Short mmCIF file of N, CA, C and O in Angstrom, two decimals:
data_model
loop_
_atom_site.label_atom_id
_atom_site.label_comp_id
_atom_site.label_asym_id
_atom_site.label_seq_id
_atom_site.Cartn_x
_atom_site.Cartn_y
_atom_site.Cartn_z
N MET M 1 115.58 262.52 144.37
CA MET M 1 115.98 261.41 143.21
C MET M 1 116.22 262.33 142.02
O MET M 1 115.56 263.06 141.70
N ARG M 2 117.17 261.66 141.43
CA ARG M 2 117.77 262.40 140.08
C ARG M 2 116.85 261.76 138.71
O ARG M 2 116.34 260.83 139.01
N LEU M 3 116.81 262.47 138.06
CA LEU M 3 115.97 262.18 136.65
C LEU M 3 116.44 260.67 136.24
O LEU M 3 115.29 259.90 135.77
N GLU M 4 117.62 260.33 136.01
CA GLU M 4 117.90 258.90 135.74
C GLU M 4 117.52 257.82 136.44
O GLU M 4 116.95 256.96 135.98
N GLU M 5 117.31 258.29 138.02
CA GLU M 5 117.02 257.17 138.71
C GLU M 5 115.50 257.13 138.48
O GLU M 5 115.06 255.79 138.83
N LEU M 6 114.66 258.20 138.30
CA LEU M 6 113.25 258.13 138.26
C LEU M 6 112.70 257.38 136.88
O LEU M 6 111.95 256.51 136.96
N ARG M 7 113.69 257.64 136.10
CA ARG M 7 113.44 256.79 134.56
C ARG M 7 113.67 255.42 134.93
O ARG M 7 112.84 254.54 134.32
N LYS M 8 114.73 255.04 135.49
CA LYS M 8 114.83 253.41 135.91
C LYS M 8 113.87 252.95 136.59
O LYS M 8 113.24 251.88 136.45
N ALA M 9 113.33 253.74 137.76
CA ALA M 9 112.24 253.14 138.37
C ALA M 9 111.08 253.02 137.61
O ALA M 9 110.24 252.32 137.69
N TYR M 10 110.81 254.17 136.71
CA TYR M 10 109.79 253.94 135.75
C TYR M 10 109.74 252.64 134.79
O TYR M 10 108.62 252.08 134.95
N ARG M 11 110.81 252.48 134.20
CA ARG M 11 110.99 251.34 133.38
C ARG M 11 110.81 250.08 134.13
O ARG M 11 110.34 249.05 133.69
N SER M 12 111.52 249.94 135.53
CA SER M 12 111.41 248.71 136.29
C SER M 12 110.09 248.49 136.74
O SER M 12 109.55 247.37 136.52
N THR M 13 109.44 249.36 137.21
CA THR M 13 107.76 249.24 137.44
C THR M 13 107.00 248.68 136.22
O THR M 13 106.35 247.84 136.37
N TRP M 14 107.43 249.23 135.33
CA TRP M 14 106.61 248.85 133.90
C TRP M 14 106.83 247.59 133.75
O TRP M 14 106.01 246.53 133.41
N LEU M 15 108.12 247.12 133.51
CA LEU M 15 108.47 245.63 133.39
C LEU M 15 107.84 244.58 134.44
O LEU M 15 107.57 243.53 134.23
N ASP M 16 107.96 244.90 135.74
CA ASP M 16 107.48 244.29 136.82
C ASP M 16 105.77 244.12 136.43
O ASP M 16 105.31 242.91 136.95
N TRP M 17 104.96 245.26 136.23
CA TRP M 17 103.50 245.17 135.81
C TRP M 17 103.42 244.10 134.62
O TRP M 17 102.35 243.49 134.75
N ALA M 18 104.15 244.30 133.61
CA ALA M 18 104.11 243.49 132.57
C ALA M 18 104.41 241.96 132.92
O ALA M 18 103.57 241.11 132.42
N ARG M 19 105.24 241.69 134.03
CA ARG M 19 105.78 240.28 134.43
C ARG M 19 104.60 239.72 135.11
O ARG M 19 104.04 238.59 134.66
N GLN M 20 103.77 240.39 135.90
CA GLN M 20 103.12 240.17 136.92
C GLN M 20 101.70 239.85 135.85
O GLN M 20 100.69 238.84 135.97
N THR M 21 101.35 240.65 134.90
CA THR M 21 100.09 240.60 134.09
C THR M 21 100.53 239.19 133.07
O THR M 21 99.30 238.49 132.92
N ASP M 22 101.54 238.94 132.37
CA ASP M 22 102.10 237.90 131.82
C ASP M 22 101.66 236.57 132.85
O ASP M 22 101.00 235.54 132.16
N GLU M 23 102.09 236.58 133.62
CA GLU M 23 101.92 235.51 134.81
C GLU M 23 100.54 235.04 135.10
O GLU M 23 99.97 233.80 134.88
N LEU M 24 99.64 236.16 135.38
CA LEU M 24 98.07 235.89 135.25
C LEU M 24 97.43 235.34 134.12
O LEU M 24 96.83 234.39 134.09
N GLN M 25 98.09 235.95 132.81
CA GLN M 25 97.51 235.37 131.73
C GLN M 25 98.04 234.00 131.53
O GLN M 25 97.18 233.03 131.04
N ARG M 26 99.32 233.67 132.01
CA ARG M 26 99.66 232.09 131.52
C ARG M 26 98.52 231.25 132.62
O ARG M 26 98.44 230.21 131.86
N VAL M 27 98.50 231.47 133.72
CA VAL M 27 97.59 230.61 134.51
C VAL M 27 96.20 230.80 133.86
O VAL M 27 95.58 229.50 133.91
N VAL M 28 95.59 231.61 133.45
CA VAL M 28 94.27 231.78 133.10
C VAL M 28 94.19 231.05 131.70
O VAL M 28 93.21 230.28 131.50
N ASP M 29 95.25 231.07 130.80
CA ASP M 29 95.30 230.41 129.49
C ASP M 29 95.56 228.81 129.62
O ASP M 29 95.53 228.25 128.75
N GLY M 30 96.17 228.65 130.97
CA GLY M 30 96.72 227.30 131.18
C GLY M 30 95.77 226.04 130.90
O GLY M 30 96.20 224.92 131.13
N GLY M 31 94.43 226.52 130.99
CA GLY M 31 93.51 225.45 130.86
C GLY M 31 93.13 225.03 132.47
O GLY M 31 93.70 225.55 133.46
N GLY M 32 92.40 224.25 132.79
CA GLY M 32 91.88 223.69 133.92
C GLY M 32 91.21 224.84 134.49
O GLY M 32 90.66 225.84 134.08
N ASN M 33 91.11 224.79 136.02
CA ASN M 33 90.30 225.83 136.50
C ASN M 33 91.11 226.35 137.74
O ASN M 33 91.09 225.51 138.87
N PRO M 34 91.75 227.33 137.69
CA PRO M 34 92.65 227.70 138.69
C PRO M 34 91.76 227.98 140.01
O PRO M 34 90.64 228.54 140.02
N GLU M 35 92.41 227.96 141.14
CA GLU M 35 92.02 227.91 142.44
C GLU M 35 91.67 229.45 142.71
O GLU M 35 92.41 230.41 141.99
N ARG M 36 90.56 229.91 143.47
CA ARG M 36 90.40 231.10 143.50
C ARG M 36 91.46 232.11 144.36
O ARG M 36 91.58 233.04 144.13
N ALA M 37 91.77 231.33 145.45
CA ALA M 37 93.06 231.74 146.02
C ALA M 37 94.17 232.38 145.22
O ALA M 37 94.79 233.34 145.36
N GLN M 38 94.42 231.34 144.37
CA GLN M 38 95.83 231.62 143.21
C GLN M 38 95.21 232.85 142.51
O GLN M 38 96.28 233.69 142.27
N LEU M 39 94.07 232.87 142.12
CA LEU M 39 93.59 233.81 141.33
C LEU M 39 93.76 235.37 142.18
O LEU M 39 94.42 236.35 141.39
N GLU M 40 93.18 235.43 142.97
CA GLU M 40 93.29 236.44 144.28
C GLU M 40 94.86 236.77 144.24
O GLU M 40 95.10 238.06 144.25
N LYS M 41 95.51 235.98 144.55
CA LYS M 41 97.07 236.43 144.68
C LYS M 41 97.74 236.87 143.66
O LYS M 41 98.37 237.90 143.61
N LEU M 42 97.37 236.31 142.30
CA LEU M 42 97.92 236.83 141.02
C LEU M 42 97.36 238.46 140.86
O LEU M 42 98.02 239.20 140.29
N LEU M 43 95.96 238.51 141.09
CA LEU M 43 95.29 239.77 140.83
C LEU M 43 95.77 240.82 141.84
O LEU M 43 96.10 242.03 141.46
N LEU M 44 96.19 240.45 143.06
CA LEU M 44 96.81 241.31 143.97
C LEU M 44 98.06 241.65 143.55
O LEU M 44 98.86 242.89 143.60
N ALA M 45 99.01 240.90 143.15
CA ALA M 45 100.39 241.25 142.33
C ALA M 45 100.30 242.06 141.22
O ALA M 45 100.91 243.12 141.03
N VAL M 46 99.14 241.88 140.41
CA VAL M 46 99.23 242.80 139.24
C VAL M 46 98.52 244.25 139.83
O VAL M 46 99.19 245.28 139.39
N GLU M 47 97.71 244.13 140.78
CA GLU M 47 97.27 245.44 141.16
C GLU M 47 98.14 246.32 142.06
O GLU M 47 98.62 247.62 141.91
N CYS M 48 99.28 245.62 142.73
CA CYS M 48 100.55 246.07 143.16
C CYS M 48 101.52 246.62 142.14
O CYS M 48 101.92 247.88 142.71
N ALA M 49 101.90 245.94 141.24
CA ALA M 49 102.56 246.35 140.35
C ALA M 49 102.10 247.57 139.62
O ALA M 49 102.58 248.49 139.19
N ARG M 50 100.84 247.69 139.54
CA ARG M 50 100.10 248.76 138.61
C ARG M 50 100.26 249.98 139.66
O ARG M 50 100.56 251.10 139.07
N THR M 51 99.99 249.84 140.85
CA THR M 51 100.04 250.95 141.96
C THR M 51 101.47 251.49 141.87
O THR M 51 101.87 252.58 141.78
N ALA M 52 102.54 250.58 141.73
CA ALA M 52 103.90 250.87 142.03
C ALA M 52 104.46 251.74 140.72
O ALA M 52 104.81 252.95 140.62
N HIS M 53 103.88 251.24 139.50
CA HIS M 53 103.97 251.95 138.25
C HIS M 53 103.48 253.22 138.27
O HIS M 53 104.12 254.25 137.73
N ASN M 54 102.19 253.35 138.42
CA ASN M 54 101.60 254.69 138.59
C ASN M 54 102.34 255.78 139.65
O ASN M 54 102.37 256.64 139.10
N GLU M 55 103.00 255.35 140.55
CA GLU M 55 103.46 256.30 141.39
C GLU M 55 104.92 256.37 140.84
O GLU M 55 105.32 257.84 140.94
N ALA M 56 105.60 255.65 140.23
CA ALA M 56 106.69 256.05 139.32
C ALA M 56 106.55 256.97 138.26
O ALA M 56 107.27 257.92 138.08
N ARG M 57 105.36 256.72 137.48
CA ARG M 57 105.01 257.58 136.46
C ARG M 57 104.93 259.05 137.07
O ARG M 57 105.44 259.99 136.38
N ASP M 58 104.09 259.11 138.00
CA ASP M 58 103.86 260.47 138.54
C ASP M 58 104.97 261.27 139.08
O ASP M 58 105.21 262.29 139.02
N ARG M 59 106.01 260.30 139.78
CA ARG M 59 107.21 261.02 140.13
C ARG M 59 108.01 261.45 138.97
O ARG M 59 108.42 262.74 139.18
N LEU M 60 108.23 260.61 137.99
CA LEU M 60 108.84 260.94 136.86
C LEU M 60 108.22 262.27 136.06
O LEU M 60 108.82 263.37 135.73
N ALA M 61 106.92 262.25 135.85
CA ALA M 61 106.02 263.41 135.32
C ALA M 61 106.49 264.66 136.21
O ALA M 61 106.40 265.59 135.48
N GLY M 62 106.34 264.47 137.34
CA GLY M 62 106.43 265.96 138.16
C GLY M 62 108.07 266.34 138.08
O GLY M 62 108.07 267.55 138.02
N MET M 63 108.92 265.50 138.08
CA MET M 63 110.41 265.88 137.78
C MET M 63 110.38 266.54 136.41
O MET M 63 111.38 267.48 136.15
N LEU M 64 109.98 265.99 135.41
CA LEU M 64 109.64 266.74 134.12
C LEU M 64 108.75 267.88 134.01
O LEU M 64 108.78 268.30 132.90
N GLY M 65 108.21 268.43 135.13
CA GLY M 65 107.26 269.56 135.10
C GLY M 65 106.09 269.15 134.51
O GLY M 65 105.40 270.27 134.22
N HIS M 66 105.53 267.86 134.40
CA HIS M 66 104.23 267.63 133.88
C HIS M 66 103.25 267.41 135.14
O HIS M 66 103.69 266.64 136.10
N THR M 67 101.90 267.61 134.83
CA THR M 67 101.11 267.28 135.88
C THR M 67 100.42 266.10 135.47
O THR M 67 99.95 265.96 134.37
N PRO M 68 100.45 265.00 136.34
CA PRO M 68 99.76 263.75 135.84
C PRO M 68 98.42 263.94 135.56
O PRO M 68 97.78 264.99 136.28
N ALA M 69 97.60 263.28 134.78
CA ALA M 69 96.38 263.15 134.42
C ALA M 69 95.37 262.87 135.58
O ALA M 69 96.08 262.04 136.58
N PRO M 70 94.65 263.58 135.96
CA PRO M 70 93.83 263.05 137.09
C PRO M 70 93.35 261.48 137.25
O PRO M 70 92.94 261.11 136.03
N VAL M 71 93.05 261.07 138.30
CA VAL M 71 92.78 259.64 138.52
C VAL M 71 91.39 259.58 138.22
O VAL M 71 90.50 260.20 138.62
N THR M 72 91.09 258.64 137.35
CA THR M 72 89.49 258.49 137.01
C THR M 72 88.63 257.77 138.05
O THR M 72 87.57 257.79 137.96
N ASP M 73 89.47 256.93 138.60
CA ASP M 73 88.63 256.10 139.56
C ASP M 73 87.95 257.09 140.83
O ASP M 73 88.75 258.05 141.27
N ASN M 74 86.97 256.71 141.33
CA ASN M 74 86.46 257.65 142.66
C ASN M 74 87.16 257.07 143.65
O ASN M 74 87.89 256.33 143.86
N ALA M 75 86.84 258.08 144.82
CA ALA M 75 87.55 258.08 146.22
C ALA M 75 87.44 256.49 146.75
O ALA M 75 88.44 256.16 147.23
N THR M 76 86.52 255.88 146.40
CA THR M 76 86.41 254.28 146.93
C THR M 76 87.02 253.14 145.96
O THR M 76 87.25 252.20 146.36
N GLY M 77 87.31 253.76 144.76
CA GLY M 77 88.02 252.75 143.78
C GLY M 77 86.99 251.90 143.33
O GLY M 77 87.29 250.59 142.97
N ASP M 78 85.71 252.14 143.06
CA ASP M 78 84.71 251.31 142.85
C ASP M 78 85.04 250.79 141.41
O ASP M 78 84.78 249.45 140.76
N ASP M 79 85.65 251.39 140.37
CA ASP M 79 85.84 250.95 139.03
C ASP M 79 87.13 249.82 139.11
O ASP M 79 86.83 249.03 138.53
N ARG M 80 88.25 250.05 139.77
CA ARG M 80 89.08 249.09 140.20
C ARG M 80 88.30 247.86 140.75
O ARG M 80 88.60 246.69 140.41
N VAL M 81 87.40 247.95 141.75
CA VAL M 81 87.02 246.84 142.30
C VAL M 81 86.00 246.24 141.34
O VAL M 81 85.81 244.87 141.22
N ARG M 82 85.21 246.97 140.49
CA ARG M 82 84.33 246.40 139.51
C ARG M 82 85.14 245.68 138.62
O ARG M 82 84.73 244.53 138.32
N THR M 83 85.94 246.04 138.13
CA THR M 83 87.07 245.44 137.07
C THR M 83 87.35 244.11 137.76
O THR M 83 87.75 243.06 137.33
N THR M 84 88.06 244.27 138.98
CA THR M 84 88.74 242.98 139.78
C THR M 84 87.62 241.94 139.87
O THR M 84 87.86 240.68 139.79
N ALA M 85 86.46 242.24 140.38
CA ALA M 85 85.33 241.29 140.55
C ALA M 85 85.06 240.79 139.28
O ALA M 85 84.65 239.49 139.23
N HIS M 86 84.98 241.56 138.13
CA HIS M 86 84.56 240.75 137.00
C HIS M 86 85.53 239.85 136.63
O HIS M 86 85.15 238.74 136.10
N LEU M 87 87.04 240.07 136.78
CA LEU M 87 87.87 239.17 136.65
C LEU M 87 87.82 237.77 137.27
O LEU M 87 88.28 236.87 136.77
N LEU M 88 87.71 237.95 138.70
CA LEU M 88 87.57 236.88 139.36
C LEU M 88 86.30 235.90 139.11
O LEU M 88 86.43 234.72 138.94
N TRP M 89 85.25 236.57 138.65
CA TRP M 89 83.98 235.93 138.21
C TRP M 89 84.59 235.16 136.84
O TRP M 89 84.23 233.85 136.65
N GLU M 90 85.16 235.77 135.86
CA GLU M 90 85.41 235.37 134.55
C GLU M 90 86.37 234.20 134.84
O GLU M 90 86.33 233.27 134.23
N PHE M 91 87.38 234.37 135.41
CA PHE M 91 88.52 233.44 135.61
C PHE M 91 87.98 232.34 136.40
O PHE M 91 88.67 231.16 136.47
N SER M 92 86.95 232.19 137.11
CA SER M 92 86.39 231.34 137.94
C SER M 92 85.41 230.34 136.93
O SER M 92 84.78 229.44 137.70
N GLY M 93 85.33 230.72 135.76
CA GLY M 93 84.43 229.99 134.89
C GLY M 93 82.84 230.63 135.11
O GLY M 93 81.91 229.86 134.55
N ARG M 94 82.88 231.96 135.31
CA ARG M 94 81.51 232.40 135.32
C ARG M 94 80.23 231.96 136.12
O ARG M 94 79.33 231.67 135.66
N PRO M 95 80.62 231.54 137.48
CA PRO M 95 79.38 230.85 138.00
C PRO M 95 78.55 231.70 138.51
O PRO M 95 78.74 232.75 138.82
N ALA M 96 77.27 230.96 138.41
CA ALA M 96 76.08 231.88 138.95
C ALA M 96 76.08 232.14 140.46
O ALA M 96 76.69 231.39 141.13
N GLY M 97 75.51 233.08 140.66
CA GLY M 97 75.31 233.46 142.09
C GLY M 97 76.70 233.93 143.07
O GLY M 97 76.49 233.70 144.23
N THR M 98 77.37 234.32 142.47
CA THR M 98 78.83 234.74 143.29
C THR M 98 79.16 236.12 143.23
O THR M 98 80.03 236.70 143.48
N ALA M 99 78.21 236.96 142.77
CA ALA M 99 78.33 238.50 142.52
C ALA M 99 78.94 239.11 143.61
O ALA M 99 79.89 239.86 143.84
N GLU M 100 78.13 239.05 144.91
CA GLU M 100 78.42 239.34 146.23
C GLU M 100 79.68 239.01 146.80
O GLU M 100 80.45 239.84 147.23
N SER M 101 80.07 237.81 146.77
CA SER M 101 81.20 237.38 147.29
C SER M 101 82.50 237.89 146.31
O SER M 101 83.64 238.09 146.61
N ASP M 102 82.38 237.84 144.83
CA ASP M 102 83.28 238.21 144.11
C ASP M 102 83.55 239.77 144.26
O ASP M 102 84.68 240.15 144.25
N TRP M 103 82.46 240.47 144.57
CA TRP M 103 82.67 241.88 144.95
C TRP M 103 83.68 242.11 146.45
O TRP M 103 84.47 242.98 146.21
N GLN M 104 83.10 241.55 147.24
CA GLN M 104 83.63 241.47 148.53
C GLN M 104 85.26 241.07 148.41
O GLN M 104 86.26 241.71 149.12
N ARG M 105 85.56 240.02 147.59
CA ARG M 105 86.72 239.72 147.55
C ARG M 105 87.71 240.86 146.77
O ARG M 105 88.77 240.88 147.05
N ALA M 106 87.02 241.12 145.62
CA ALA M 106 87.65 242.32 144.78
C ALA M 106 87.96 243.41 145.59
O ALA M 106 89.05 244.01 145.49
N LYS M 107 87.07 243.89 146.58
CA LYS M 107 87.32 245.08 147.39
C LYS M 107 88.58 244.80 148.38
O LYS M 107 89.30 245.58 148.52
N ALA M 108 88.95 243.72 148.94
CA ALA M 108 89.95 243.06 149.54
C ALA M 108 91.29 243.33 148.90
O ALA M 108 92.05 243.80 149.30
N VAL M 109 91.08 242.74 147.61
CA VAL M 109 92.21 242.85 146.72
C VAL M 109 92.66 244.12 146.41
O VAL M 109 94.01 244.63 146.64
N VAL M 110 91.77 245.06 146.12
CA VAL M 110 91.93 246.49 145.63
C VAL M 110 92.54 247.22 146.90
O VAL M 110 93.37 248.07 146.94
N LYS M 111 91.99 246.96 148.01
CA LYS M 111 92.42 247.82 149.20
C LYS M 111 93.91 247.25 149.75
O LYS M 111 94.43 248.06 150.04
N THR M 112 94.16 246.13 149.66
CA THR M 112 95.39 245.27 150.01
C THR M 112 96.36 245.98 148.84
O THR M 112 97.47 246.43 149.36
N ALA M 113 96.15 246.17 147.69
CA ALA M 113 96.85 246.68 146.63
C ALA M 113 97.42 248.06 146.89
O ALA M 113 98.30 248.58 146.60
N GLY M 114 96.27 248.91 147.50
CA GLY M 114 96.49 250.31 147.69
C GLY M 114 97.61 250.48 148.85
O GLY M 114 98.14 251.28 148.74
N ALA M 115 97.74 249.49 149.67
CA ALA M 115 98.82 249.60 150.55
C ALA M 115 100.17 249.05 150.22
O ALA M 115 101.06 249.26 150.87
N CYS M 116 100.21 248.65 149.17
CA CYS M 116 101.51 247.99 148.46
C CYS M 116 102.56 249.22 148.15
O CYS M 116 103.64 248.86 148.53
N GLY M 117 102.04 250.18 147.69
CA GLY M 117 102.99 251.39 147.49
C GLY M 117 103.35 252.35 148.82
O GLY M 117 104.37 252.98 148.74
N SER M 118 102.74 251.71 149.77
CA SER M 118 103.13 252.61 151.26
C SER M 118 104.51 252.08 151.88
O SER M 118 104.99 250.98 151.69
#
């Protein structure tokens, strides 16, 4: 890929990530209680967009001769799962007793998002 194509991909993935995040925020701020399935779908879209953006960033950095910063998540992605599980719990109104199901759902979202860039 040429440098200009990489820059366009970087900008495009950034805008997509911002759009997906804005959509999630609109649903959460819209009042009411969004369905868990809808939240999972939106979180998956945000995670896929984040993954695509990170890949575009790394390709652009490589073309410019920079080494991307090391990924801070461990091999299993526990930090991403933890953050996603917390968001599921928070967006669902902080219900009691859902920690295990939130964690399992978050693992599925993060795992699926990891395949988005493939």
